[in-house]
Amino acid sequence: MGSDTPYFIGIDVGTGSARASLVAQNGEIKASSTKDTITWRDKHDHRIFEQSTNNVWEQICTAVKEVLKESNVPATANGDRNIILWADHRAEKEAELINSTGSIVLNYVGGTMSLEMEVPKILWLKKHMDPALFARCQFFDLPDFFTYKATGDSTRSYCSTTCKCSFVPDKGWQPDFFKRIGLGELIDDGNWRQMGTAHGRVQTAGSPVGQGLSRQAAEELGLVEGTAVGSGLIDAYAGWMGTVAARYTENGQLSAVLPSLDESRHRLAAVAGTSTCHIVQSRQGVFVKGVWGPYKDAAFPGWWMNEGGQSSTGQLIDFIITTHIAYPELKERAKQEGKAIHTVLLDVLEKLRHENHVDTYTELTKHIHFYPDFHGNRSPIADPRMRGSIVGLELESSIADLARKYYLTLEAIALQTRHIVEALNTAGHDITSLYMSGGQAKNVVMMQLFADTCDIPVILPKSHSEAVVLGAAMLGRIAAEGVKVGEDMWKIMVEMTPAGTLVAPGASPKVKKLLDAKYKIFRETIDIQNRWRQEIEEASC
């Protein structure tokens, strides 16, 4: 970039928006721009979630131009609806077929392939597309599509192919698996042109893609042809990169020790938006039932990663609030008081706490039990059939009832986070802290619930919304500087990650006992739901 200080542009494409940030070498974000993207739903089929690469690319270009203009940093040499979102659940039967194969690929997705992954969706497309059109398709995970769009080079990344497309660590694509499920044409005599490339042509995170920005992409982005483009990461993995190397402040004091690469094994990144992804790195592969992975080389060469997840968290919070009969009253009150709706709900909870003579909101809602899988379970049950439930309902529809349900939703998400952390640690991980990013990180009450429920400290980033673009900018720096070794990648992460803030577990013995009891009930709810489903299926035969 045209200054003595080098700058890097990070791109984050989330479920509902595209964000670009201009980042200095020390990790300082100079400018940011976020543009909404279009998602098509179908009022007759709740499973459908579709987007457009054209729309997303246009919003990326607009955002990049805006950050360049805002920062006043000049650039220098240094058919729409073609996206099926992860949230699209039409490929249920295809996932069932895949999970019946017993293939080795299942070992690397926690034993069960989610219908949110690419291969079930590709199989669904084959069944529903014109064969001639299907044969012409290239199948990309979104990070790889946009490095292709930026450079004209279709080389895929280890992160996308390994984490989402059944590329087995150290073994590559599995022809027998694709033949068995009815996608044998993708093999293409070993060239795998529709999926990307054969083993040996897959790139590690941050490695330079092609010859950098193509002329057309440079013009559309307002940058310079040949600008280095780093092989991408899935957004959650970029969020991991943008958070887990942070030092942190506790009681106003900055931690004195710079974190080592080995310390990354103990830091679980939780990237929380519409859904939440839980990412942890390890030196050796750890196989965790119901948790995706282990994935080799997904971020660092030679290292392994596991990915847990909750399919609906931010989306669930919004759903519980906006579908309640008291929501119009909440909106009007927030408008009159000049407050955010979440702040008003906390005001209501605080009033209820005083009126009921209890010390905490957990005590206020102790006899109501919420199970949060309204959109199926990603981890660690790995069952898209799971559904939500609330036990302890009353004949009440007031704003007070909405406030209680809001808090219960936060509590249920925290309890499920504990379930995921326990599954990871039981299988062999050693997670001792939780590094948050995304919109939920600014919810102080929710973050304290996470710390108290999981009984580990939670580290909040300097900016809750910038972790993914910061991680993406780190990839740009890794590409520009030709960094190839994990230790050197980690040093860049430490240098560029702003210090976070530590939230320590603080539950009283009484509240900790309540949360433990609620967790026990949470786990029992899973068993009961599975038993009831089996009884109904047997009765329906």
PDB file of C-alpha atoms in Angstrom, residues 208-310:
ATOM      1  CA  PRO A 208      -0.035 -16.878  -2.245  1.00  0.00           C
ATOM      2  CA  VAL A 209      -2.773 -17.764  -4.727  1.00  0.00           C
ATOM      3  CA  GLY A 210      -1.855 -17.545  -8.418  1.00  0.00           C
ATOM      4  CA  GLN A 211      -0.245 -14.296  -9.507  1.00  0.00           C
ATOM      5  CA  GLY A 212      -2.218 -12.156  -7.082  1.00  0.00           C
ATOM      6  CA  LEU A 213      -5.132  -9.914  -8.055  1.00  0.00           C
ATOM      7  CA  SER A 214      -6.198 -10.191 -11.673  1.00  0.00           C
ATOM      8  CA  ARG A 215      -6.604  -7.015 -13.704  1.00  0.00           C
ATOM      9  CA  GLN A 216     -10.409  -7.250 -13.611  1.00  0.00           C
ATOM     10  CA  ALA A 217     -10.576  -7.907  -9.859  1.00  0.00           C
ATOM     11  CA  ALA A 218      -8.114  -5.091  -9.177  1.00  0.00           C
ATOM     12  CA  GLU A 219     -10.303  -2.667 -11.120  1.00  0.00           C
ATOM     13  CA  GLU A 220     -13.454  -3.822  -9.334  1.00  0.00           C
ATOM     14  CA  LEU A 221     -11.839  -3.582  -5.897  1.00  0.00           C
ATOM     15  CA  GLY A 222      -9.954  -0.340  -6.515  1.00  0.00           C
ATOM     16  CA  LEU A 223      -6.605  -2.042  -5.877  1.00  0.00           C
ATOM     17  CA  VAL A 224      -3.534  -2.836  -7.964  1.00  0.00           C
ATOM     18  CA  GLU A 225      -3.079  -5.811 -10.264  1.00  0.00           C
ATOM     19  CA  GLY A 226      -0.730  -8.389  -8.765  1.00  0.00           C
ATOM     20  CA  THR A 227      -1.485  -7.515  -5.111  1.00  0.00           C
ATOM     21  CA  ALA A 228      -0.838 -10.691  -3.090  1.00  0.00           C
ATOM     22  CA  VAL A 229      -3.918 -12.776  -2.218  1.00  0.00           C
ATOM     23  CA  GLY A 230      -3.558 -15.326   0.575  1.00  0.00           C
ATOM     24  CA  SER A 231      -5.284 -18.698   0.418  1.00  0.00           C
ATOM     25  CA  GLY A 232      -8.353 -18.259   2.597  1.00  0.00           C
ATOM     26  CA  LEU A 233      -9.887 -19.663   5.728  1.00  0.00           C
ATOM     27  CA  ILE A 234     -13.518 -20.413   6.503  1.00  0.00           C
ATOM     28  CA  ASP A 235     -14.831 -17.441   8.498  1.00  0.00           C
ATOM     29  CA  ALA A 236     -14.777 -19.234  11.854  1.00  0.00           C
ATOM     30  CA  TYR A 237     -11.157 -20.276  11.328  1.00  0.00           C
ATOM     31  CA  ALA A 238     -10.242 -16.704  10.430  1.00  0.00           C
ATOM     32  CA  GLY A 239     -11.964 -15.710  13.679  1.00  0.00           C
ATOM     33  CA  TRP A 240      -9.781 -18.233  15.485  1.00  0.00           C
ATOM     34  CA  MET A 241      -6.710 -16.663  13.859  1.00  0.00           C
ATOM     35  CA  GLY A 242      -7.865 -13.178  14.850  1.00  0.00           C
ATOM     36  CA  THR A 243      -8.386 -13.948  18.569  1.00  0.00           C
ATOM     37  CA  VAL A 244      -6.454 -16.841  20.128  1.00  0.00           C
ATOM     38  CA  ALA A 245      -2.985 -15.225  20.105  1.00  0.00           C
ATOM     39  CA  ALA A 246      -4.192 -12.296  22.231  1.00  0.00           C
ATOM     40  CA  ARG A 247      -2.739 -11.265  25.529  1.00  0.00           C
ATOM     41  CA  TYR A 248      -5.395 -10.043  27.932  1.00  0.00           C
ATOM     42  CA  THR A 249      -6.054  -7.620  30.753  1.00  0.00           C
ATOM     43  CA  GLU A 250      -7.301  -8.819  34.128  1.00  0.00           C
ATOM     44  CA  ASN A 251      -8.228  -6.309  36.805  1.00  0.00           C
ATOM     45  CA  GLY A 252      -6.672  -3.616  34.648  1.00  0.00           C
ATOM     46  CA  GLN A 253      -3.311  -5.385  34.331  1.00  0.00           C
ATOM     47  CA  LEU A 254      -1.965  -6.681  30.998  1.00  0.00           C
ATOM     48  CA  SER A 255      -0.616 -10.234  31.076  1.00  0.00           C
ATOM     49  CA  ALA A 256       3.181 -10.064  30.972  1.00  0.00           C
ATOM     50  CA  VAL A 257       3.896 -13.282  29.082  1.00  0.00           C
ATOM     51  CA  LEU A 258       3.627 -13.477  25.297  1.00  0.00           C
ATOM     52  CA  PRO A 259       1.617 -16.619  24.432  1.00  0.00           C
ATOM     53  CA  SER A 260       3.550 -19.419  22.746  1.00  0.00           C
ATOM     54  CA  LEU A 261       2.312 -21.504  19.825  1.00  0.00           C
ATOM     55  CA  ASP A 262       1.931 -24.433  22.228  1.00  0.00           C
ATOM     56  CA  GLU A 263      -0.490 -22.327  24.298  1.00  0.00           C
ATOM     57  CA  SER A 264      -2.910 -22.362  21.336  1.00  0.00           C
ATOM     58  CA  ARG A 265      -3.786 -25.969  22.299  1.00  0.00           C
ATOM     59  CA  HIS A 266      -5.553 -24.691  25.409  1.00  0.00           C
ATOM     60  CA  ARG A 267      -7.496 -21.813  23.813  1.00  0.00           C
ATOM     61  CA  LEU A 268     -10.913 -22.569  22.311  1.00  0.00           C
ATOM     62  CA  ALA A 269     -12.137 -19.890  19.909  1.00  0.00           C
ATOM     63  CA  ALA A 270     -15.900 -19.365  19.878  1.00  0.00           C
ATOM     64  CA  VAL A 271     -16.943 -17.334  16.824  1.00  0.00           C
ATOM     65  CA  ALA A 272     -20.524 -16.355  17.558  1.00  0.00           C
ATOM     66  CA  GLY A 273     -22.911 -14.824  15.053  1.00  0.00           C
ATOM     67  CA  THR A 274     -26.040 -16.346  13.523  1.00  0.00           C
ATOM     68  CA  SER A 275     -24.533 -19.663  14.612  1.00  0.00           C
ATOM     69  CA  THR A 276     -21.471 -20.376  16.749  1.00  0.00           C
ATOM     70  CA  CYS A 277     -18.333 -22.306  15.777  1.00  0.00           C
ATOM     71  CA  HIS A 278     -15.859 -23.639  18.336  1.00  0.00           C
ATOM     72  CA  ILE A 279     -12.303 -24.070  17.020  1.00  0.00           C
ATOM     73  CA  VAL A 280      -9.288 -25.603  18.788  1.00  0.00           C
ATOM     74  CA  GLN A 281      -5.841 -26.594  17.505  1.00  0.00           C
ATOM     75  CA  SER A 282      -3.678 -29.573  18.518  1.00  0.00           C
ATOM     76  CA  ARG A 283      -0.302 -31.057  17.587  1.00  0.00           C
ATOM     77  CA  GLN A 284      -1.845 -34.491  17.009  1.00  0.00           C
ATOM     78  CA  GLY A 285      -5.238 -35.412  15.618  1.00  0.00           C
ATOM     79  CA  VAL A 286      -7.907 -35.819  18.315  1.00  0.00           C
ATOM     80  CA  PHE A 287     -11.023 -37.756  17.288  1.00  0.00           C
ATOM     81  CA  VAL A 288     -14.134 -36.462  19.072  1.00  0.00           C
ATOM     82  CA  LYS A 289     -17.506 -38.129  18.534  1.00  0.00           C
ATOM     83  CA  GLY A 290     -20.019 -35.632  17.212  1.00  0.00           C
ATOM     84  CA  VAL A 291     -17.413 -32.907  16.654  1.00  0.00           C
ATOM     85  CA  TRP A 292     -16.001 -32.166  13.204  1.00  0.00           C
ATOM     86  CA  GLY A 293     -12.390 -33.070  12.520  1.00  0.00           C
ATOM     87  CA  PRO A 294      -9.646 -33.646  13.216  1.00  0.00           C
ATOM     88  CA  TYR A 295      -8.534 -31.613  10.189  1.00  0.00           C
ATOM     89  CA  LYS A 296      -4.853 -31.502   9.314  1.00  0.00           C
ATOM     90  CA  ASP A 297      -3.241 -28.361   7.829  1.00  0.00           C
ATOM     91  CA  ALA A 298      -6.525 -26.427   8.046  1.00  0.00           C
ATOM     92  CA  ALA A 299      -4.753 -23.341   9.411  1.00  0.00           C
ATOM     93  CA  PHE A 300      -1.144 -24.193  10.319  1.00  0.00           C
ATOM     94  CA  PRO A 301       0.995 -26.694   8.370  1.00  0.00           C
ATOM     95  CA  GLY A 302       1.288 -29.937  10.324  1.00  0.00           C
ATOM     96  CA  TRP A 303      -1.231 -28.966  13.024  1.00  0.00           C
ATOM     97  CA  TRP A 304      -4.720 -30.392  13.497  1.00  0.00           C
ATOM     98  CA  MET A 305      -8.013 -28.693  14.317  1.00  0.00           C
ATOM     99  CA  ASN A 306     -11.421 -29.704  15.645  1.00  0.00           C
ATOM    100  CA  GLU A 307     -14.603 -27.727  15.087  1.00  0.00           C
ATOM    101  CA  GLY A 308     -17.649 -27.893  17.295  1.00  0.00           C
ATOM    102  CA  GLY A 309     -20.697 -25.810  16.635  1.00  0.00           C
ATOM    103  CA  GLN A 310     -24.215 -24.657  17.432  1.00  0.00           C
TER     104      GLN A 310
END
